[in-house]
GROMACS .gro file of N, CA and C in nm:
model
  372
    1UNK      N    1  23.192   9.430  27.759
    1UNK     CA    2  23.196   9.550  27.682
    1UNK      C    3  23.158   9.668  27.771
    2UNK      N    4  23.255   9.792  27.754
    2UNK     CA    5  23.195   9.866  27.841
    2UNK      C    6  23.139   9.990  27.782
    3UNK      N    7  23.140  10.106  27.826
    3UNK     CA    8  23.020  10.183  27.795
    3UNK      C    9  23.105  10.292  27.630
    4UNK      N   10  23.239  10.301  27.684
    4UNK     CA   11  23.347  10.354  27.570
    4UNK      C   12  23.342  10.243  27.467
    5UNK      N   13  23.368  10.167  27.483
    5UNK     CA   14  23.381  10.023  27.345
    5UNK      C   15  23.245  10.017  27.284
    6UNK      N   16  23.128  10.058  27.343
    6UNK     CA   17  22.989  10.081  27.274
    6UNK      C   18  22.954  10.189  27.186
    7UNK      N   19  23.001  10.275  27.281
    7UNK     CA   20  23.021  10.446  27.184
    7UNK      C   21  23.114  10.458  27.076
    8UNK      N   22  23.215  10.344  27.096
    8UNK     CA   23  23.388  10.340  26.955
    8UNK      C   24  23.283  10.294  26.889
    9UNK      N   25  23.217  10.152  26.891
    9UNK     CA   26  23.084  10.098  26.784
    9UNK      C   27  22.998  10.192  26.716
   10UNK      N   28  22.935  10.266  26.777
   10UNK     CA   29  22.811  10.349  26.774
   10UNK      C   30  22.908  10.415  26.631
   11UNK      N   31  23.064  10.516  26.684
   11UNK     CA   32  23.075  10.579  26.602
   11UNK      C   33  23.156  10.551  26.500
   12UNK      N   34  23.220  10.417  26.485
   12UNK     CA   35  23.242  10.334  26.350
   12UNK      C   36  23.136  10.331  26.292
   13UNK      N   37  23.033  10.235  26.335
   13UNK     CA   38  22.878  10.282  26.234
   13UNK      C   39  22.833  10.385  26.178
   14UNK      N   40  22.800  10.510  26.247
   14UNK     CA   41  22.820  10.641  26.190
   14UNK      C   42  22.865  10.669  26.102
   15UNK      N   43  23.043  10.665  26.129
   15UNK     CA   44  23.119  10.718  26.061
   15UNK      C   45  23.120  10.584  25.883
   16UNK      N   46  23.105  10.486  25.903
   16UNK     CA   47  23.089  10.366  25.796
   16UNK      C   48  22.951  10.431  25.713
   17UNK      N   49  22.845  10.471  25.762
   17UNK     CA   50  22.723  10.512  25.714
   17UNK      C   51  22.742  10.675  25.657
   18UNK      N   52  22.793  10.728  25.639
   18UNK     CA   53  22.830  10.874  25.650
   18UNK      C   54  22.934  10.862  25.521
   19UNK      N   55  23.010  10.726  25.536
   19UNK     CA   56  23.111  10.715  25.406
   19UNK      C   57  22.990  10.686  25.300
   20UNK      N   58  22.930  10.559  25.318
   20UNK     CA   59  22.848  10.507  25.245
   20UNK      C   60  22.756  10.609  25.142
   21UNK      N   61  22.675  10.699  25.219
   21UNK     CA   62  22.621  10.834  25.205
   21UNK      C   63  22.705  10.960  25.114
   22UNK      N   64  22.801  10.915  25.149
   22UNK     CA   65  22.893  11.033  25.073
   22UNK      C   66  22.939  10.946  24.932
   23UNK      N   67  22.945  10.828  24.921
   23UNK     CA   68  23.024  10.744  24.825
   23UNK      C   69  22.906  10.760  24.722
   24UNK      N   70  22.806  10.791  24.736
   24UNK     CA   71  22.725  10.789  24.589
   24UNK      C   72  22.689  10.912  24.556
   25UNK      N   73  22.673  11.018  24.590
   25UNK     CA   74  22.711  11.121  24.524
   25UNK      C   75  22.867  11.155  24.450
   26UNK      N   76  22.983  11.076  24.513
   26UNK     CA   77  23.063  11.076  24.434
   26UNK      C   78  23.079  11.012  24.302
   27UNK      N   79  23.013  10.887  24.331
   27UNK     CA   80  22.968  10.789  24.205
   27UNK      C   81  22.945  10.857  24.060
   28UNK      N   82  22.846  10.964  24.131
   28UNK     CA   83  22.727  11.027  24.023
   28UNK      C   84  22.845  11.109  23.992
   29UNK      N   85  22.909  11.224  24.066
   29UNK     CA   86  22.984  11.289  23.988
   29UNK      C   87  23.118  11.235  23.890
   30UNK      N   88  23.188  11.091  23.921
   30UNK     CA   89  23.231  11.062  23.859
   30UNK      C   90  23.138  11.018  23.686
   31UNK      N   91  23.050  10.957  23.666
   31UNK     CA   92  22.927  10.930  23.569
   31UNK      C   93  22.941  11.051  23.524
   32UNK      N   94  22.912  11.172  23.593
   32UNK     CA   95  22.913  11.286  23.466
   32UNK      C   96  23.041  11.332  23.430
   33UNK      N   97  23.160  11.341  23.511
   33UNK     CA   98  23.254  11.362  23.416
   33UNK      C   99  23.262  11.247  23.337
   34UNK      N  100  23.241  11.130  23.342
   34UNK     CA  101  23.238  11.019  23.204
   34UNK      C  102  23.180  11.104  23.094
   35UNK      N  103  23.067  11.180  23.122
   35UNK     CA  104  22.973  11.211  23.003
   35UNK      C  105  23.032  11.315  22.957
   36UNK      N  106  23.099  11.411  23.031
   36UNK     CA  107  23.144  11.528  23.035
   36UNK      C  108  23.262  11.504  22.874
   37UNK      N  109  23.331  11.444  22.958
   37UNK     CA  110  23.459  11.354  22.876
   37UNK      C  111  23.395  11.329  22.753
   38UNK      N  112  23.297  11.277  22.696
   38UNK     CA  113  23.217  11.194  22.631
   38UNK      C  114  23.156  11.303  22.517
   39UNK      N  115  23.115  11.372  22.534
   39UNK     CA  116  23.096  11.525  22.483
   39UNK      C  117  23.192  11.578  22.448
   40UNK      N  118  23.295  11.632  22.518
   40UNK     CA  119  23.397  11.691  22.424
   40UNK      C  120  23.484  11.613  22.359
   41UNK      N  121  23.466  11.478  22.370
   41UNK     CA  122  23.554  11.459  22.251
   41UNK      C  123  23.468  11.422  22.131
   42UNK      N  124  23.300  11.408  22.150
   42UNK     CA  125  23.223  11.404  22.027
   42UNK      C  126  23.248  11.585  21.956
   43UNK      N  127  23.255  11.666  22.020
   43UNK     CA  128  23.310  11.797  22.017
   43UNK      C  129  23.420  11.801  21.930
   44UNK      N  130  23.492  11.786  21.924
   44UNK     CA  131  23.601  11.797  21.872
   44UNK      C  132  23.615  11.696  21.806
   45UNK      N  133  23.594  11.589  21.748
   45UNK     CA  134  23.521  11.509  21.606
   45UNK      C  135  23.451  11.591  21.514
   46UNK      N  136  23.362  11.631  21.596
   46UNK     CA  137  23.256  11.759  21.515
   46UNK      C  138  23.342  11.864  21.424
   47UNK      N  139  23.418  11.935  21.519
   47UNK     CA  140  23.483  12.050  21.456
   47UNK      C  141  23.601  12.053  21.392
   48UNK      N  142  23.647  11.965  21.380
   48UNK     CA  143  23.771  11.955  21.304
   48UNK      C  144  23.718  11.922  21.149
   49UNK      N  145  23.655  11.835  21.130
   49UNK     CA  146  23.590  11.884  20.990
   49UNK      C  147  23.524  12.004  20.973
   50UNK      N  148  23.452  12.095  21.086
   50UNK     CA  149  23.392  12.220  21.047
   50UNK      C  150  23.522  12.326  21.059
   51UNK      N  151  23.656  12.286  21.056
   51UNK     CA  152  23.728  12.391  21.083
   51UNK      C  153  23.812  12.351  20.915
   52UNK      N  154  23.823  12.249  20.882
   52UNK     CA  155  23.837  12.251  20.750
   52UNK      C  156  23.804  12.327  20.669
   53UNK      N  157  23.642  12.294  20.645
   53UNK     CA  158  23.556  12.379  20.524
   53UNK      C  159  23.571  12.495  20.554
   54UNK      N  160  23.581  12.576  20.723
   54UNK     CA  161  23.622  12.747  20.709
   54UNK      C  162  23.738  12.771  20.654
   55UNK      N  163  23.847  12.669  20.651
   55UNK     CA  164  23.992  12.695  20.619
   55UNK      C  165  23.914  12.722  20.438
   56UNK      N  166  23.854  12.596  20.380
   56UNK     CA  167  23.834  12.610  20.252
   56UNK      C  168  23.735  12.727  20.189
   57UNK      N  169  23.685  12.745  20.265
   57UNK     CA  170  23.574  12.908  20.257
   57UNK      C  171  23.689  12.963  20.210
   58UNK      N  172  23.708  13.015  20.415
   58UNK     CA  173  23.855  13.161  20.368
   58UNK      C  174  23.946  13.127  20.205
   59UNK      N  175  23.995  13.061  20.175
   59UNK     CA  176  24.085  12.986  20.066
   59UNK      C  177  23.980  13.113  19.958
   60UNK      N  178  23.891  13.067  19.918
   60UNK     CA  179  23.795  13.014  19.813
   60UNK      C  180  23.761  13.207  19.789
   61UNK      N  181  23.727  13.225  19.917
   61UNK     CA  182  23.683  13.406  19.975
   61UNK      C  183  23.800  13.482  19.940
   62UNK      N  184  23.874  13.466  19.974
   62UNK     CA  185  24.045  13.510  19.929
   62UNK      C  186  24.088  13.509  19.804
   63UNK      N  187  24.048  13.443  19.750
   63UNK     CA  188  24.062  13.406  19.583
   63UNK      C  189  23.977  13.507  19.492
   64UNK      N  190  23.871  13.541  19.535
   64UNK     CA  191  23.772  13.595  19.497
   64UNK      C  192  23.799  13.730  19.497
   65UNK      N  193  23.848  13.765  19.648
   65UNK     CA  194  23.861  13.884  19.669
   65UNK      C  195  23.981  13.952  19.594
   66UNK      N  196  24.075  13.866  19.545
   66UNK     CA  197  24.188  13.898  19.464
   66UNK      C  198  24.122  13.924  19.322
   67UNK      N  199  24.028  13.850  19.275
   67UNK     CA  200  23.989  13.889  19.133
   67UNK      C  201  23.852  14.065  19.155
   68UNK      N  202  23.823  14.073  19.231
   68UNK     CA  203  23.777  14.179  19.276
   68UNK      C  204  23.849  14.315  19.315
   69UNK      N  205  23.989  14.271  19.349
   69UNK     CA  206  24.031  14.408  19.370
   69UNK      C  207  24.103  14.394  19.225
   70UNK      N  208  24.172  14.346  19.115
   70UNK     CA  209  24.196  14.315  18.990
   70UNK      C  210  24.084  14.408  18.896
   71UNK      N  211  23.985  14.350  18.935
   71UNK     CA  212  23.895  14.442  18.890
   71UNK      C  213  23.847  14.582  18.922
   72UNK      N  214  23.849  14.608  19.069
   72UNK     CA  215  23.848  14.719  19.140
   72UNK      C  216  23.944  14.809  19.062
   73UNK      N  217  24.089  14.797  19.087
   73UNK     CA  218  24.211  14.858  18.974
   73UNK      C  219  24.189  14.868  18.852
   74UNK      N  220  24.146  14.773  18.729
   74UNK     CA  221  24.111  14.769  18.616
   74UNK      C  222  24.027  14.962  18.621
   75UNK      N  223  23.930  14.919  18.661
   75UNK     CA  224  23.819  14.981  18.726
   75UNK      C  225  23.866  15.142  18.755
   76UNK      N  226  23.935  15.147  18.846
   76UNK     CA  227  24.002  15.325  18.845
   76UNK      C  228  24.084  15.330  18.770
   77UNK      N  229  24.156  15.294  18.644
   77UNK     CA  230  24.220  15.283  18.532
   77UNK      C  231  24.127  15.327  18.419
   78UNK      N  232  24.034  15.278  18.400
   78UNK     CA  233  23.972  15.324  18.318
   78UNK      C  234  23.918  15.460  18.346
   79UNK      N  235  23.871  15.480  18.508
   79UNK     CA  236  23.794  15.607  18.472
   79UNK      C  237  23.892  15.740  18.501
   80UNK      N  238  24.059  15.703  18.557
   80UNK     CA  239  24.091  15.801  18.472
   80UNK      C  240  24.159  15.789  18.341
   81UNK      N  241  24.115  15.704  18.266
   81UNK     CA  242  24.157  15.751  18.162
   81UNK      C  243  24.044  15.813  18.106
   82UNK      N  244  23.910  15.783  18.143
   82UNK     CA  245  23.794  15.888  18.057
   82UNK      C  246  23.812  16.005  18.161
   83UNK      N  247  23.865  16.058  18.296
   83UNK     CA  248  23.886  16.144  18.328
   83UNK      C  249  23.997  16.247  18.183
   84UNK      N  250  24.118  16.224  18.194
   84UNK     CA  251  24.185  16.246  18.078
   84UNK      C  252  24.149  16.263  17.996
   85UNK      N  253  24.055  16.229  17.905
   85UNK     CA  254  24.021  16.200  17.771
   85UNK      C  255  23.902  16.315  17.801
   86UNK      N  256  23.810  16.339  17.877
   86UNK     CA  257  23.727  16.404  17.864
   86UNK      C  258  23.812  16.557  17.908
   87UNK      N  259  23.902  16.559  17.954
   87UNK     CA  260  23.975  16.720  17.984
   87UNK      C  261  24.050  16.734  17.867
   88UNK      N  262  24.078  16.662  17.807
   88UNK     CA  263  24.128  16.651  17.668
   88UNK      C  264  24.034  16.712  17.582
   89UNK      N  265  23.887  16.630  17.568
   89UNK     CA  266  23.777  16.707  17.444
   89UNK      C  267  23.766  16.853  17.515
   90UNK      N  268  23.770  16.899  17.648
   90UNK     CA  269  23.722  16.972  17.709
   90UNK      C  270  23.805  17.094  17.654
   91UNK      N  271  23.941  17.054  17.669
   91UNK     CA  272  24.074  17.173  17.631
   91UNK      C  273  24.062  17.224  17.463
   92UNK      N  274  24.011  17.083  17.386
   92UNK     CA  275  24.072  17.067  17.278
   92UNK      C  276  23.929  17.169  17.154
   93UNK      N  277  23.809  17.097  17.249
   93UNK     CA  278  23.666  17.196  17.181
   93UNK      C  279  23.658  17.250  17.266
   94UNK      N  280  23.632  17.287  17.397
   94UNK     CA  281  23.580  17.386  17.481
   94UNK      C  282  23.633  17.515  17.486
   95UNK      N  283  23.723  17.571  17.436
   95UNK     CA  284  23.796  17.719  17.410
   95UNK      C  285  23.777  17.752  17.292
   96UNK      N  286  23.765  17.667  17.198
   96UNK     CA  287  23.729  17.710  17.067
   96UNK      C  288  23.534  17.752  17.074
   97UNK      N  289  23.489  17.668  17.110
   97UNK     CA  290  23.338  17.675  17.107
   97UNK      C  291  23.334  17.841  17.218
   98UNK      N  292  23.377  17.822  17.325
   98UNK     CA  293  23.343  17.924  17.402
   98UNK      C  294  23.404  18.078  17.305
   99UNK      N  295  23.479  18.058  17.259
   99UNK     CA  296  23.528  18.195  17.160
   99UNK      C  297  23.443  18.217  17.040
  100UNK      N  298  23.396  18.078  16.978
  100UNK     CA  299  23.306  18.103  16.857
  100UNK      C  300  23.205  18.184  16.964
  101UNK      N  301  23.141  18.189  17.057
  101UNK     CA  302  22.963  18.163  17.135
  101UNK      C  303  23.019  18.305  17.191
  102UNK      N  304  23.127  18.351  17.228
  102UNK     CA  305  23.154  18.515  17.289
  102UNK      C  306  23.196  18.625  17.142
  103UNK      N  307  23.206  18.535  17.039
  103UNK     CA  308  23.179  18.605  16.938
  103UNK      C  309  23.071  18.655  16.824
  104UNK      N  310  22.997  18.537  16.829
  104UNK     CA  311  22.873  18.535  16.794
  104UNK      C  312  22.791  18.610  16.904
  105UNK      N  313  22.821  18.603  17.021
  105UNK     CA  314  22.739  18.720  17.092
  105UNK      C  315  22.759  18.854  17.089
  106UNK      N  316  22.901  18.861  17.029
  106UNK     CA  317  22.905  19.020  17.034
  106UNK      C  318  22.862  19.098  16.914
  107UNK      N  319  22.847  18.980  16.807
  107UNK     CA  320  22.811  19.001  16.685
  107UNK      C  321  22.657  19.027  16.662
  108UNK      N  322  22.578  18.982  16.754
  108UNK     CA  323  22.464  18.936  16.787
  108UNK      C  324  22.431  19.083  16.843
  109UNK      N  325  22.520  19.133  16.958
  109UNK     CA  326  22.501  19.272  17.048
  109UNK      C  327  22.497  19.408  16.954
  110UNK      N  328  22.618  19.385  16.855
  110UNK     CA  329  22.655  19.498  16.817
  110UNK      C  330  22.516  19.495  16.646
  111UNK      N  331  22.435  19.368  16.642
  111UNK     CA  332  22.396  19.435  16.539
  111UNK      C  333  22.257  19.473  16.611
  112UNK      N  334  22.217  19.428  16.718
  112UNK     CA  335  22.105  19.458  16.798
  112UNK      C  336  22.122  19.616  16.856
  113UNK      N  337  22.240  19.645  16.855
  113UNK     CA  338  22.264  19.787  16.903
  113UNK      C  339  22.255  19.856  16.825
  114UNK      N  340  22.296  19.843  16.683
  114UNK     CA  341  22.281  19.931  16.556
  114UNK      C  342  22.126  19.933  16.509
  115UNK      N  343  22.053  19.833  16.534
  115UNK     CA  344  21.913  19.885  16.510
  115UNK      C  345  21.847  19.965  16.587
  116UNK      N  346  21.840  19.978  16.721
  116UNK     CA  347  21.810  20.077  16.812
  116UNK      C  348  21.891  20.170  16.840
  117UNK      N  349  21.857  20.272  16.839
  117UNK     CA  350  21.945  20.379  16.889
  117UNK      C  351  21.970  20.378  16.995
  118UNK      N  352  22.080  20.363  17.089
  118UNK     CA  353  22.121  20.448  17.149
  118UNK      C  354  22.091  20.560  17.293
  119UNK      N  355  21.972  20.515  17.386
  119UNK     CA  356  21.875  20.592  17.472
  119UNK      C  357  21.988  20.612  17.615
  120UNK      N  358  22.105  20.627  17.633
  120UNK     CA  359  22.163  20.596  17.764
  120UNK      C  360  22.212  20.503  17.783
  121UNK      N  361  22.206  20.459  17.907
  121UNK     CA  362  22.255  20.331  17.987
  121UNK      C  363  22.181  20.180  17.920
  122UNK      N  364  22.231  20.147  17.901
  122UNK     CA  365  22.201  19.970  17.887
  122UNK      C  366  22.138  19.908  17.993
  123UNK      N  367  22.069  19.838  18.029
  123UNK     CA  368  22.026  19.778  18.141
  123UNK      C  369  22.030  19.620  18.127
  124UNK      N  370  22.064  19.486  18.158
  124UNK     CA  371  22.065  19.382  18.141
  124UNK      C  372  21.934  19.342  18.159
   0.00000   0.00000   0.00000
């Protein structure tokens, strides 16, 4: 054996020890993608029933919200119709009352004026 065929040895060993060394950290990273793997598909077991019940929420929320705006509409329907209805009493007594109340005041003025005489200017 000579001094090259000792050193080819030397660095087969090396290089054999260096694989060895490197082969179990690969080990380990294969093990966690196992787990990795292992997790998302407990993941996604998980959520496919939790993506149901949101489907059945939204459903359920949606439904709701339809009898709410039903009502919402109901709702500005009525108040104009008491909008209406109250410009209605408003038209229907409010010109009459305001003419009785500017007549009775003048009736009110002119007999308050006939008891006093008469001194000038009026003052409010």
């Amino acid at each position: 054996m000579t001094g090259g065929d000792i050193a080819g040895l030397i660095a087969a060993g090396v290089f054999a020890l260096l694989v060895l060394l490197l082969a179990v950290p690969i080990l380990k990273l294969g093990r966690v993608f196992d787990e990795v793997r292992t997790s998302i598909r407990s993941l996604s077991d998980g959520a496919t029933p939790l993506m149901d019940e949101v489907t059945a929420t939204v459903s359920t929320t949606n439904q709701q919200l339809k009898k709410v705006d039903g009502i919402a509409s109901n709702v500005s329907d009525a108040s104009a119709n008491i909008s209406a209805l109250s410009s209605l009493v408003a038209a229907t007594l409010g010109s009459p009352l305001i003419k009785v109340a500017a007549f009775s005041y003048g009736v009110r003025s002119a007999f308050t004026a006939r008891r006093k005489p008469s001194s000038g200017r009026r003052s409010r």
